[in-house]
PDB file of C-alpha atoms in Angstrom:
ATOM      1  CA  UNK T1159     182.767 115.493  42.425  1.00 41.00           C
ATOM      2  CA  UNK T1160     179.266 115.445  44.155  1.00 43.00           C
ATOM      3  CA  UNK T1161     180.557 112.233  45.425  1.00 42.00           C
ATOM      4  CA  UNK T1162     179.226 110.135  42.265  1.00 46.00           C
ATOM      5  CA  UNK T1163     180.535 106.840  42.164  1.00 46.00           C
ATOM      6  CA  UNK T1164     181.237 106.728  45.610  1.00 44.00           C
ATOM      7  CA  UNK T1165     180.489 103.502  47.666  1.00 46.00           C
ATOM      8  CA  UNK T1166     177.616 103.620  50.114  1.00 54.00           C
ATOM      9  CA  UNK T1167     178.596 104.131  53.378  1.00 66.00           C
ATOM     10  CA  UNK T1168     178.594 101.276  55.902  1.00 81.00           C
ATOM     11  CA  UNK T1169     175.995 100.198  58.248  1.00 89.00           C
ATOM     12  CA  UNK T1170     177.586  99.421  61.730  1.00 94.00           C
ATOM     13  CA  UNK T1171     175.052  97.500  63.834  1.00 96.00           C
ATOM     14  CA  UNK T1172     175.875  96.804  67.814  1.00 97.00           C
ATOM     15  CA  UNK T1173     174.579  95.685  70.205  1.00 97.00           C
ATOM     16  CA  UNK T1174     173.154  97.856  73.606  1.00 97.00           C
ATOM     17  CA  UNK T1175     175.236  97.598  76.061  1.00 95.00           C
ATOM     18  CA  UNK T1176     172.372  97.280  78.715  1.00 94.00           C
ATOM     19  CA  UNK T1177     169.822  95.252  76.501  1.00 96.00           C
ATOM     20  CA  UNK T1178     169.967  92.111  75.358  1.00 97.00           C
ATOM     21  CA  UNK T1179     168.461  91.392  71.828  1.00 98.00           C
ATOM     22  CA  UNK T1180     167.921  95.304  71.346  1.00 98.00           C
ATOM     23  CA  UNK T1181     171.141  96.728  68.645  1.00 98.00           C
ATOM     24  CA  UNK T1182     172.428 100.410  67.874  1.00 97.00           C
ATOM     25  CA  UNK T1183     172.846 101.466  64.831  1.00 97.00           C
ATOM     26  CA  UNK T1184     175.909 103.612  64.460  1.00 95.00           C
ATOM     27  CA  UNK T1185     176.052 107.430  62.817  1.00 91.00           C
ATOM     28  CA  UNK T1186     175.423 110.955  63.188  1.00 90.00           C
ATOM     29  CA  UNK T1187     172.522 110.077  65.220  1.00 92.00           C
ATOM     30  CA  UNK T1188     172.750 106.881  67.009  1.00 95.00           C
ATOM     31  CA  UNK T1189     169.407 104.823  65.942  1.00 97.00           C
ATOM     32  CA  UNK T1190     167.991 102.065  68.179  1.00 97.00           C
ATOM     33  CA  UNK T1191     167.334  98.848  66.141  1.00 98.00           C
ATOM     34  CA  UNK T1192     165.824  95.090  66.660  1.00 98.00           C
ATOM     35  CA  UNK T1193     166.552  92.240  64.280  1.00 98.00           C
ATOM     36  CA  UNK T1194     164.039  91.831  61.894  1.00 98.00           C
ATOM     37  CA  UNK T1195     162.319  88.362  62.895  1.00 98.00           C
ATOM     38  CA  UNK T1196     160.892  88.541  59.294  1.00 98.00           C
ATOM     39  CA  UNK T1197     162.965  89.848  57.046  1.00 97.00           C
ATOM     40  CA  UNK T1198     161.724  92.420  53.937  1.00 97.00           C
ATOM     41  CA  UNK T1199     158.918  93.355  55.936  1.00 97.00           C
ATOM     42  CA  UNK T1200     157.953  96.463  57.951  1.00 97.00           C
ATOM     43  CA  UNK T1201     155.379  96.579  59.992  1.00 97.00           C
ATOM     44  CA  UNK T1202     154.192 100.421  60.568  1.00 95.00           C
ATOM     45  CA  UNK T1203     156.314 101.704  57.163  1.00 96.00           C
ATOM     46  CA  UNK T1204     159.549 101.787  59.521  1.00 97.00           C
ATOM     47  CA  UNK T1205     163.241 102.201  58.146  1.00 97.00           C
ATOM     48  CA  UNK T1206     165.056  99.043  57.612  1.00 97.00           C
ATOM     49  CA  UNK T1207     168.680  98.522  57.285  1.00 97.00           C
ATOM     50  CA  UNK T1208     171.241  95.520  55.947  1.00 96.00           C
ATOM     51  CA  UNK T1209     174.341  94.229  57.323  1.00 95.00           C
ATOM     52  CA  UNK T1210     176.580  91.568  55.878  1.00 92.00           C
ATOM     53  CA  UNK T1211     178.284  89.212  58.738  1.00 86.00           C
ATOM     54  CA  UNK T1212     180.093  86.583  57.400  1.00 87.00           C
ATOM     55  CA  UNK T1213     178.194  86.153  54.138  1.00 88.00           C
ATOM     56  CA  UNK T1214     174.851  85.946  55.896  1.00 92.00           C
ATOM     57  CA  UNK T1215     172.715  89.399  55.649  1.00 94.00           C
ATOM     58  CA  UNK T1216     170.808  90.427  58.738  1.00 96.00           C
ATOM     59  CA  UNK T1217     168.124  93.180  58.400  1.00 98.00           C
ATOM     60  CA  UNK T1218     167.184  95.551  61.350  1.00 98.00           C
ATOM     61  CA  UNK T1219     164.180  97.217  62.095  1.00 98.00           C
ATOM     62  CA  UNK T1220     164.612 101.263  63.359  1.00 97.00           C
ATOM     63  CA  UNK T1221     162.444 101.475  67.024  1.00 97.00           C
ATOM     64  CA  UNK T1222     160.806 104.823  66.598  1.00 96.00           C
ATOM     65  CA  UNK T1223     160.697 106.527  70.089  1.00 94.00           C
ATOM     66  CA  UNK T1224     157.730 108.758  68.517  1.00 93.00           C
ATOM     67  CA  UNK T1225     156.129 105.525  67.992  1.00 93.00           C
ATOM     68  CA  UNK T1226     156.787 103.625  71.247  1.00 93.00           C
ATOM     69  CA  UNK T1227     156.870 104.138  75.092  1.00 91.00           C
ATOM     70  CA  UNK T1228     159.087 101.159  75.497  1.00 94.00           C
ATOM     71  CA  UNK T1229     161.857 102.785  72.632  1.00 95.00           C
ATOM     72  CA  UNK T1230     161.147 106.076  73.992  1.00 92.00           C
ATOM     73  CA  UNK T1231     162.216 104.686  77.605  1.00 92.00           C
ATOM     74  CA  UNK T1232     165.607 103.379  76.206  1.00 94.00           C
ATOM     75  CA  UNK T1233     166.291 106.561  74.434  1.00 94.00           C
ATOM     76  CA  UNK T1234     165.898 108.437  77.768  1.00 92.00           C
ATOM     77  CA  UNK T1235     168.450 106.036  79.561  1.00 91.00           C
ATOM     78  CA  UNK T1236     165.812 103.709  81.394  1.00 89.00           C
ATOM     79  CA  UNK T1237     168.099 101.136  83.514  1.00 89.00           C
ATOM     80  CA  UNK T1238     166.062  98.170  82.744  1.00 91.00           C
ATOM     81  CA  UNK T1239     163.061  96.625  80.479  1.00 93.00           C
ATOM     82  CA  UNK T1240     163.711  93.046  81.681  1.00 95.00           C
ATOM     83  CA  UNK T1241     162.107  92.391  77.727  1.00 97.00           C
ATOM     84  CA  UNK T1242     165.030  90.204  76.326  1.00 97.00           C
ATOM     85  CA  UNK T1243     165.987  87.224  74.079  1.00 98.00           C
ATOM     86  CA  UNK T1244     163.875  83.988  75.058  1.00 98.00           C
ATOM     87  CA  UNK T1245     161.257  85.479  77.828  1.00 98.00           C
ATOM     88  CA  UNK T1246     157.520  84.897  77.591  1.00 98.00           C
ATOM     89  CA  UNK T1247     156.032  88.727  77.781  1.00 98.00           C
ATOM     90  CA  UNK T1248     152.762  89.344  78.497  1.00 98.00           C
ATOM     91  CA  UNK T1249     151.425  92.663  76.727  1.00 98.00           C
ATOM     92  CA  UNK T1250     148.302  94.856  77.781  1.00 96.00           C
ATOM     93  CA  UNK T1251     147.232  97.753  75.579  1.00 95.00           C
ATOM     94  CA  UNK T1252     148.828  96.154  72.475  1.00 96.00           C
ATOM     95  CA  UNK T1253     146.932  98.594  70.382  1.00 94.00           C
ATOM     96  CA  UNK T1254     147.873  97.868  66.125  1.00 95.00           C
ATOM     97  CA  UNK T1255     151.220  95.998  67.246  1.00 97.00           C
ATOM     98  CA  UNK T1256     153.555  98.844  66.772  1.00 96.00           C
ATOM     99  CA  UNK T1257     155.865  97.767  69.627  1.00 97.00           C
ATOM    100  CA  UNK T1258     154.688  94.637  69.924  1.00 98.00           C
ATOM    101  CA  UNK T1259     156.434  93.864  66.368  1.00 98.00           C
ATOM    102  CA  UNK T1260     159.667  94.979  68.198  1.00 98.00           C
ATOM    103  CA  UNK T1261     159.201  93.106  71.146  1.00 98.00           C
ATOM    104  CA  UNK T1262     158.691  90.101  69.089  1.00 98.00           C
ATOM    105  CA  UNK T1263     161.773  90.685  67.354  1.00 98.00           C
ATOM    106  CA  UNK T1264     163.431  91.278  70.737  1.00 98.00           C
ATOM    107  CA  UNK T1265     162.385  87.920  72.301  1.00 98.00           C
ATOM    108  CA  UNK T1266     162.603  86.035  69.193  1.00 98.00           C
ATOM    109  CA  UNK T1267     161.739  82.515  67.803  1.00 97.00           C
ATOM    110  CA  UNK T1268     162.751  80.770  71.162  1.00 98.00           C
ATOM    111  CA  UNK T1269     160.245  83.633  73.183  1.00 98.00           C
ATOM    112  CA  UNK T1270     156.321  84.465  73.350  1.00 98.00           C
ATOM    113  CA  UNK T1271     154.329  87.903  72.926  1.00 98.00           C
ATOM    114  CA  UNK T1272     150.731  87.769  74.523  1.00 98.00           C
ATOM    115  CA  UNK T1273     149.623  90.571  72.942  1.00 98.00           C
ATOM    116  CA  UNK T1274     146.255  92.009  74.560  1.00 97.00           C
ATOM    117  CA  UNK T1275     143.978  94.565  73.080  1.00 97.00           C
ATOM    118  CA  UNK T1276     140.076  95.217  73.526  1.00 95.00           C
ATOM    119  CA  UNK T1277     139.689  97.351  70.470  1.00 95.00           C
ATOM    120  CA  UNK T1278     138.485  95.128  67.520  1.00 95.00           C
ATOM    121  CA  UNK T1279     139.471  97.368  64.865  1.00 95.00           C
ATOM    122  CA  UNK T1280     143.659  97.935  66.484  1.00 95.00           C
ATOM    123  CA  UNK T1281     142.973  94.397  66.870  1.00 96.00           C
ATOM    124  CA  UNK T1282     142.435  93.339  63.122  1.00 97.00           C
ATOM    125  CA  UNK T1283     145.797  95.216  62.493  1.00 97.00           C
ATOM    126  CA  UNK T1284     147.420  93.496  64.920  1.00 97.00           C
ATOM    127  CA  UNK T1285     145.881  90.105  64.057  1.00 97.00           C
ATOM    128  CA  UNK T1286     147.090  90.727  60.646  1.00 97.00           C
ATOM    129  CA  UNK T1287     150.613  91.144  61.783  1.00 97.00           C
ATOM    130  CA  UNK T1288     151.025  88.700  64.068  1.00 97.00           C
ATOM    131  CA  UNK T1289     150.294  85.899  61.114  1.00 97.00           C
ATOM    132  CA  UNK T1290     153.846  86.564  59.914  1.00 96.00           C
ATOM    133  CA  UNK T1291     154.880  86.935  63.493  1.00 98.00           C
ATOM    134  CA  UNK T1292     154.319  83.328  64.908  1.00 96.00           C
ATOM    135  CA  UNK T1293     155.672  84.258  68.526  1.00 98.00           C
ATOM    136  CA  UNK T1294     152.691  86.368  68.875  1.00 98.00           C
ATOM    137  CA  UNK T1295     149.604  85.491  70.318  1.00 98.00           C
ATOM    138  CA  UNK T1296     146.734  88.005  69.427  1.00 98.00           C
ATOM    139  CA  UNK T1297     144.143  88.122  72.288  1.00 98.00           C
ATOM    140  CA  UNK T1298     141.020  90.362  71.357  1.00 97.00           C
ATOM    141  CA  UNK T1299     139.800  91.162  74.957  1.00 97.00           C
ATOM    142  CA  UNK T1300     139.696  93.341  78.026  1.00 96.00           C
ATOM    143  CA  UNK T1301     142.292  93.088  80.561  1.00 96.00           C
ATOM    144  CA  UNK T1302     140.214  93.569  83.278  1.00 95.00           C
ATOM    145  CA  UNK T1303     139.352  90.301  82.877  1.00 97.00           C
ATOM    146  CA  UNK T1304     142.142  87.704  82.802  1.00 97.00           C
ATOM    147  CA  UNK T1305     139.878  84.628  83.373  1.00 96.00           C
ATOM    148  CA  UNK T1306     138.637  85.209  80.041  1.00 97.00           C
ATOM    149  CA  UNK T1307     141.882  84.289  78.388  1.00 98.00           C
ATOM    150  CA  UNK T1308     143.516  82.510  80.837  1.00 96.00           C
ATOM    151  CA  UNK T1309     143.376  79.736  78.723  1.00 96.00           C
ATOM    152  CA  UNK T1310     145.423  81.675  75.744  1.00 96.00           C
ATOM    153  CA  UNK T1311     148.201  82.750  78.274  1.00 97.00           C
ATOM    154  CA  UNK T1312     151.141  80.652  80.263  1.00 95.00           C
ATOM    155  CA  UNK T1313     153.098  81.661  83.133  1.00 97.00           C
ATOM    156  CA  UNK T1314     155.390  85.008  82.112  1.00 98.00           C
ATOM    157  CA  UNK T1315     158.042  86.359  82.743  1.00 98.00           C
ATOM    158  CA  UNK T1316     156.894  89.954  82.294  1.00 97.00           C
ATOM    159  CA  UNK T1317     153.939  92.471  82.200  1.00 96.00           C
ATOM    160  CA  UNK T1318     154.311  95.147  80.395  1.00 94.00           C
ATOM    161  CA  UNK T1319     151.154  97.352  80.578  1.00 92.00           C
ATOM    162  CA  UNK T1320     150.331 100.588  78.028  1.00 91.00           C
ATOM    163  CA  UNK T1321     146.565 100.527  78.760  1.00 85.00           C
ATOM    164  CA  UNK T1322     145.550 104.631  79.435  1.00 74.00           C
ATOM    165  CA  UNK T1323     142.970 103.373  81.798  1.00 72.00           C
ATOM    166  CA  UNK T1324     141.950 104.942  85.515  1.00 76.00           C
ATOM    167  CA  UNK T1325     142.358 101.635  87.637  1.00 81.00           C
ATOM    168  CA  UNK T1326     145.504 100.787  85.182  1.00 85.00           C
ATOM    169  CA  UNK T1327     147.565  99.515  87.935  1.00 83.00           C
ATOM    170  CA  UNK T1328     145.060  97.812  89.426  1.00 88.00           C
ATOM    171  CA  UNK T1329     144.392  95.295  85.980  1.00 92.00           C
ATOM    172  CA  UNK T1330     148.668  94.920  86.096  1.00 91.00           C
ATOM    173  CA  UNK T1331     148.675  93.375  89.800  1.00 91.00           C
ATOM    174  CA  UNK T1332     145.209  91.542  88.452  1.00 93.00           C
ATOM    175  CA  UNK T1333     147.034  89.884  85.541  1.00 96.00           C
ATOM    176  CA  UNK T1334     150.113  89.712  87.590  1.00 94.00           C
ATOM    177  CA  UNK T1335     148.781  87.515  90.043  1.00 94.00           C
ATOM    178  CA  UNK T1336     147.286  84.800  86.965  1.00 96.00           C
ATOM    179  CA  UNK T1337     150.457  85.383  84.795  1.00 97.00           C
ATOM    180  CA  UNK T1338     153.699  86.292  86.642  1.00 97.00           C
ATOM    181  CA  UNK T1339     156.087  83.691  87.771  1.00 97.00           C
ATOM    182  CA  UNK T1340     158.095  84.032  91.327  1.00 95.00           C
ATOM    183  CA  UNK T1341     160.819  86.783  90.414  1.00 94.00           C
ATOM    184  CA  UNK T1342     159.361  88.060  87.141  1.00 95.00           C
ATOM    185  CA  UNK T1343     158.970  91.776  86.414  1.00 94.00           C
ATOM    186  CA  UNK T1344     156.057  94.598  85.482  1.00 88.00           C
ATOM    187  CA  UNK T1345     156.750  97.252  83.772  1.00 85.00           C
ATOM    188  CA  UNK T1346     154.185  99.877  83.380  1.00 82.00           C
ATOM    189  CA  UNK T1347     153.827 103.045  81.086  1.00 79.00           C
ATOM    190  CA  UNK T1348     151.601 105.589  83.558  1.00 56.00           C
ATOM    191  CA  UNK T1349     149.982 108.401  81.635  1.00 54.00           C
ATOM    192  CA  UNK T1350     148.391 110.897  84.116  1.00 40.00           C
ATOM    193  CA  UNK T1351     145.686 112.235  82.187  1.00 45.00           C
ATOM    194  CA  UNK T1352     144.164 108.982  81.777  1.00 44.00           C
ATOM    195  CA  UNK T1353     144.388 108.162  85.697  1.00 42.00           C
ATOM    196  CA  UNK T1354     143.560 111.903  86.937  1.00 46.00           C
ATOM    197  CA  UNK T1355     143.833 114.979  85.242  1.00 48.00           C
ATOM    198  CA  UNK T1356     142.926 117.385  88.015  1.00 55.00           C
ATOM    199  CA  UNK T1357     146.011 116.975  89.742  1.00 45.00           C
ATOM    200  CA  UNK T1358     149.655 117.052  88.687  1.00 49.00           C
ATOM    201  CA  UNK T1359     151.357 114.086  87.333  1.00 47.00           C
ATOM    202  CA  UNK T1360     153.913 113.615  89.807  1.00 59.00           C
ATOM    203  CA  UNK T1361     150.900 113.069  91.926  1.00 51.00           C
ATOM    204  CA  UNK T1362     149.648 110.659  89.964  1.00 46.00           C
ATOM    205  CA  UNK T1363     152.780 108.526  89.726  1.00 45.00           C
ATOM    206  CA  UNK T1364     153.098 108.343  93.328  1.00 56.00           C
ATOM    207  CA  UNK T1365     149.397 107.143  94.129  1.00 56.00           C
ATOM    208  CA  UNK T1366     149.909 104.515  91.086  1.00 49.00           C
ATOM    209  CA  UNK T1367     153.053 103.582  92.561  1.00 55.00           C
ATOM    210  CA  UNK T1368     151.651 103.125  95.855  1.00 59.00           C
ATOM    211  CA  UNK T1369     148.711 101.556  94.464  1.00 55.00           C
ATOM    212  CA  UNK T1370     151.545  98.570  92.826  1.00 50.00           C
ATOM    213  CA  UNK T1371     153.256  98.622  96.159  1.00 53.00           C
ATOM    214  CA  UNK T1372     149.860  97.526  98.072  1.00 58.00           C
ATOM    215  CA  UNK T1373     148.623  95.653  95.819  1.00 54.00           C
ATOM    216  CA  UNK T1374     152.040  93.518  96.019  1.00 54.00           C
TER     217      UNK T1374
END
Protein backbone atom coordinates (compact mmCIF):
# COMPACT_ATOMS: atom_id res chain seq x y z
CA UNK A 1 0.00 0.00 0.00
CA UNK A 2 1.78 3.20 1.36
CA UNK A 3 -0.90 4.83 -0.60
CA UNK A 4 1.24 4.87 -4.00
CA UNK A 5 -0.72 5.72 -6.84
CA UNK A 6 -3.19 7.39 -4.96
CA UNK A 7 -4.70 10.74 -6.25
CA UNK A 8 -3.75 13.90 -4.40
CA UNK A 9 -6.15 14.96 -2.16
CA UNK A 10 -8.39 17.95 -2.96
CA UNK A 11 -7.97 21.50 -2.15
CA UNK A 12 -11.35 22.98 -0.88
CA UNK A 13 -11.10 26.79 -0.91
CA UNK A 14 -14.13 29.00 0.80
CA UNK A 15 -14.76 31.80 1.46
CA UNK A 16 -14.85 33.56 5.36
CA UNK A 17 -17.90 33.87 6.38
CA UNK A 18 -17.21 37.37 8.00
CA UNK A 19 -14.62 38.68 5.34
CA UNK A 20 -15.05 39.55 2.14
CA UNK A 21 -12.16 38.76 -0.37
CA UNK A 22 -10.30 36.77 2.53
CA UNK A 23 -10.91 32.45 1.73
CA UNK A 24 -10.38 29.28 4.09
CA UNK A 25 -8.72 26.68 3.09
CA UNK A 26 -10.27 23.46 4.26
CA UNK A 27 -8.33 20.41 6.32
CA UNK A 28 -6.98 19.18 9.43
CA UNK A 29 -6.09 22.63 10.23
CA UNK A 30 -8.21 25.21 8.71
CA UNK A 31 -5.64 27.70 6.79
CA UNK A 32 -6.58 31.33 6.06
CA UNK A 33 -5.92 32.20 2.35
CA UNK A 34 -6.16 35.39 -0.19
CA UNK A 35 -6.28 35.02 -3.95
CA UNK A 36 -3.14 35.36 -5.42
CA UNK A 37 -3.39 38.82 -7.42
CA UNK A 38 -0.25 37.47 -9.25
CA UNK A 39 -0.25 34.18 -9.76
CA UNK A 40 3.20 31.76 -9.41
CA UNK A 41 4.58 34.19 -7.18
CA UNK A 42 5.17 34.36 -3.40
CA UNK A 43 6.10 37.09 -1.83
CA UNK A 44 7.86 36.17 1.71
CA UNK A 45 8.46 32.18 0.49
CA UNK A 46 4.66 31.54 1.61
CA UNK A 47 2.66 28.24 0.74
CA UNK A 48 0.58 28.45 -2.29
CA UNK A 49 -2.23 26.30 -3.29
CA UNK A 50 -4.40 25.49 -6.75
CA UNK A 51 -7.97 25.07 -7.30
CA UNK A 52 -9.73 24.22 -10.52
CA UNK A 53 -13.33 26.09 -10.89
CA UNK A 54 -14.80 25.55 -13.97
CA UNK A 55 -11.66 25.01 -16.05
CA UNK A 56 -10.08 28.21 -14.82
CA UNK A 57 -7.23 27.59 -11.98
CA UNK A 58 -7.12 30.06 -9.13
CA UNK A 59 -4.01 30.08 -6.84
CA UNK A 60 -4.18 31.17 -3.10
CA UNK A 61 -1.74 32.59 -1.01
CA UNK A 62 -1.55 30.97 2.93
CA UNK A 63 -1.80 34.37 5.49
CA UNK A 64 0.72 33.38 8.09
CA UNK A 65 -0.59 34.63 11.53
CA UNK A 66 3.26 34.37 12.70
CA UNK A 67 3.83 36.72 9.97
CA UNK A 68 0.96 39.24 10.31
CA UNK A 69 -1.05 41.20 12.98
CA UNK A 70 -3.90 41.62 10.60
CA UNK A 71 -4.01 37.37 9.92
CA UNK A 72 -3.21 36.91 13.43
CA UNK A 73 -6.44 39.11 14.34
CA UNK A 74 -8.72 36.88 12.11
CA UNK A 75 -7.32 33.75 13.53
CA UNK A 76 -8.27 34.99 17.05
CA UNK A 77 -11.97 35.73 15.92
CA UNK A 78 -11.61 39.65 15.42
CA UNK A 79 -15.33 40.84 14.37
CA UNK A 80 -14.21 43.18 11.76
CA UNK A 81 -11.10 44.49 9.51
CA UNK A 82 -13.34 46.66 7.29
CA UNK A 83 -10.12 45.64 4.59
CA UNK A 84 -12.30 44.15 1.71
CA UNK A 85 -12.71 43.78 -2.11
CA UNK A 86 -12.57 47.34 -3.89
CA UNK A 87 -11.59 49.82 -0.78
CA UNK A 88 -8.72 52.28 -0.99
CA UNK A 89 -6.51 51.32 2.34
CA UNK A 90 -4.16 53.43 3.60
CA UNK A 91 -1.15 51.48 5.35
CA UNK A 92 1.38 52.89 8.06
CA UNK A 93 4.29 50.73 9.19
CA UNK A 94 4.26 48.74 5.90
CA UNK A 95 7.62 47.40 6.82
CA UNK A 96 8.99 44.68 3.62
CA UNK A 97 5.20 44.25 2.43
CA UNK A 98 4.49 41.06 4.18
CA UNK A 99 0.80 41.89 4.76
CA UNK A 100 0.62 44.42 2.56
CA UNK A 101 0.97 41.64 -0.34
CA UNK A 102 -2.22 40.15 1.29
CA UNK A 103 -4.04 43.16 1.58
CA UNK A 104 -3.42 43.82 -1.98
CA UNK A 105 -4.70 40.59 -2.87
CA UNK A 106 -7.67 41.26 -0.57
CA UNK A 107 -8.72 44.58 -2.22
CA UNK A 108 -7.75 43.58 -5.59
CA UNK A 109 -7.38 45.12 -9.13
CA UNK A 110 -10.53 47.40 -8.65
CA UNK A 111 -8.82 48.65 -4.90
CA UNK A 112 -5.59 50.73 -3.72
CA UNK A 113 -2.77 49.92 -1.01
CA UNK A 114 -0.87 53.15 0.21
CA UNK A 115 1.70 51.43 1.63
CA UNK A 116 3.88 53.72 4.09
CA UNK A 117 7.24 52.91 5.50
CA UNK A 118 10.24 55.24 6.70
CA UNK A 119 12.85 52.56 6.64
CA UNK A 120 14.74 52.70 3.25
CA UNK A 121 16.10 49.36 3.37
CA UNK A 122 12.11 47.45 4.33
CA UNK A 123 11.37 49.94 1.80
CA UNK A 124 13.52 48.60 -1.20
CA UNK A 125 11.80 45.18 -0.43
CA UNK A 126 8.69 46.51 -0.54
CA UNK A 127 9.34 48.71 -3.60
CA UNK A 128 10.45 45.62 -5.25
CA UNK A 129 7.20 43.91 -4.61
CA UNK A 130 4.90 46.28 -5.26
CA UNK A 131 6.24 46.44 -9.17
CA UNK A 132 4.32 43.20 -9.72
CA UNK A 133 1.67 44.49 -7.42
CA UNK A 134 0.25 47.55 -9.41
CA UNK A 135 -2.51 48.38 -6.67
CA UNK A 136 0.26 49.32 -4.46
CA UNK A 137 1.62 52.53 -3.98
CA UNK A 138 5.11 52.46 -2.19
CA UNK A 139 5.60 55.69 -0.13
CA UNK A 140 9.23 55.90 1.44
CA UNK A 141 8.45 58.36 4.34
CA UNK A 142 7.51 59.11 7.90
CA UNK A 143 4.02 59.15 8.93
CA UNK A 144 4.30 61.79 11.14
CA UNK A 145 4.21 63.78 8.38
CA UNK A 146 1.29 63.37 5.96
CA UNK A 147 1.82 66.70 4.08
CA UNK A 148 4.79 65.19 2.71
CA UNK A 149 2.88 62.69 0.65
CA UNK A 150 -0.27 64.06 0.50
CA UNK A 151 0.16 64.34 -2.95
CA UNK A 152 0.77 60.30 -3.38
CA UNK A 153 -2.46 59.53 -1.32
CA UNK A 154 -6.47 59.99 -2.13
CA UNK A 155 -9.27 59.97 0.17
CA UNK A 156 -9.49 56.21 2.00
CA UNK A 157 -11.50 54.25 3.17
CA UNK A 158 -9.28 52.82 5.90
CA UNK A 159 -6.16 53.28 8.17
CA UNK A 160 -4.66 50.59 9.20
CA UNK A 161 -1.63 51.49 11.41
CA UNK A 162 1.38 48.81 12.57
CA UNK A 163 3.91 51.59 13.36
CA UNK A 164 5.56 50.48 17.14
CA UNK A 165 5.91 54.12 17.81
CA UNK A 166 5.14 56.13 21.37
CA UNK A 167 2.67 58.86 19.94
CA UNK A 168 1.30 55.91 17.47
CA UNK A 169 -2.20 56.94 17.87
CA UNK A 170 -1.57 60.25 17.65
CA UNK A 171 0.08 59.92 13.67
CA UNK A 172 -3.44 57.56 12.99
CA UNK A 173 -5.93 60.55 13.94
CA UNK A 174 -3.04 62.84 12.05
CA UNK A 175 -3.37 60.85 8.81
CA UNK A 176 -6.95 60.26 9.56
CA UNK A 177 -7.91 63.68 9.39
CA UNK A 178 -5.88 64.18 5.56
CA UNK A 179 -6.99 60.64 4.41
CA UNK A 180 -10.26 59.27 5.88
CA UNK A 181 -13.53 59.82 4.22
CA UNK A 182 -16.94 60.52 6.38
CA UNK A 183 -17.74 56.87 7.75
CA UNK A 184 -14.43 55.16 6.99
CA UNK A 185 -12.61 53.04 9.57
CA UNK A 186 -8.97 52.81 11.59
CA UNK A 187 -7.78 49.99 12.62
CA UNK A 188 -4.77 49.98 14.76
CA UNK A 189 -2.28 47.19 15.97
CA UNK A 190 -1.13 48.70 19.71
CA UNK A 191 2.03 47.10 20.99
CA UNK A 192 2.67 48.25 24.62
CA UNK A 193 6.24 48.07 24.83
CA UNK A 194 6.68 50.46 22.15
CA UNK A 195 4.11 53.07 23.79
CA UNK A 196 5.21 52.37 27.60
CA UNK A 197 6.84 49.60 29.03
CA UNK A 198 6.76 50.55 32.69
CA UNK A 199 3.28 49.89 33.06
CA UNK A 200 1.04 46.98 32.11
CA UNK A 201 -0.45 46.67 28.76
CA UNK A 202 -3.94 46.81 29.57
CA UNK A 203 -2.91 50.20 30.71
CA UNK A 204 -1.58 51.06 27.75
CA UNK A 205 -4.54 50.10 25.58
CA UNK A 206 -6.81 52.14 27.53
CA UNK A 207 -4.72 55.51 27.43
CA UNK A 208 -4.25 54.76 23.48
CA UNK A 209 -7.79 54.19 23.27
CA UNK A 210 -8.64 57.24 25.00
CA UNK A 211 -6.05 59.04 23.24
CA UNK A 212 -8.27 57.88 19.58
CA UNK A 213 -11.41 58.77 21.41
CA UNK A 214 -10.13 62.57 22.03
CA UNK A 215 -8.50 62.97 19.33
CA UNK A 216 -11.92 62.09 17.38
Amino acid sequence: GGGRGGAAAKVIVEPHERFPGVFIQRGRDDVVVTRNLVPGVSVYNEKRVSVEVGGEKIEYRQWNPFRSKIAAAIYGGLGQIWIKPGIKLLYLGAASGTTVSHCSDVVGPEGVVYAVEFSHRSGRDLIEMAKRRTNIVPIIEDARHPLKYRMLVGMVDVVFADVAQRDQSRIVAHNASYFLKNGGHCFISIKANCVDSTVPAETVYEQELRELESEG
